[in-house]
Steps between C-alpha positions, in 0.01 A plus 500: 500500500548781749123541536462128575766516770342813647158337503636184664675709764186706559291188551759351734527811714129582493439373850779716634343825379289588801388856572693623800590864551810639336604192307541456128244279329637227276366194324154428369328781694738758349433360153123527557534862612722585204254338257204684653669839483655441157149440364413847633794659316756518781867401483566346843841571651478369857251329731510485880258495789397789720231524766370154411457584132703442187668817376612513139723770359420549134515741207217589264525762226830622649350559847610303808228347718462314827217250466354324803327164462317284754541123547253439215731712277237770461636854463382696803712814466716663234714808552773676310846430636705815546 
């Protein structure tokens, strides 16, 4: 039931999740990013925008990462987060 509510909320707020610097990303775009990175083995903790790109904070194999994605949700840069 919780997943259904979360999905409905994500779809409703999808249009509000626009990439603008320094803001958290919510809604359908955040769910797409989480799904993409989860498939690659990451546990996504937070998503925001920075310098016109999506920036995801995630953990993989116990290591923290900052992952930058473009508008097409392609990973363009990955670095360890200190």
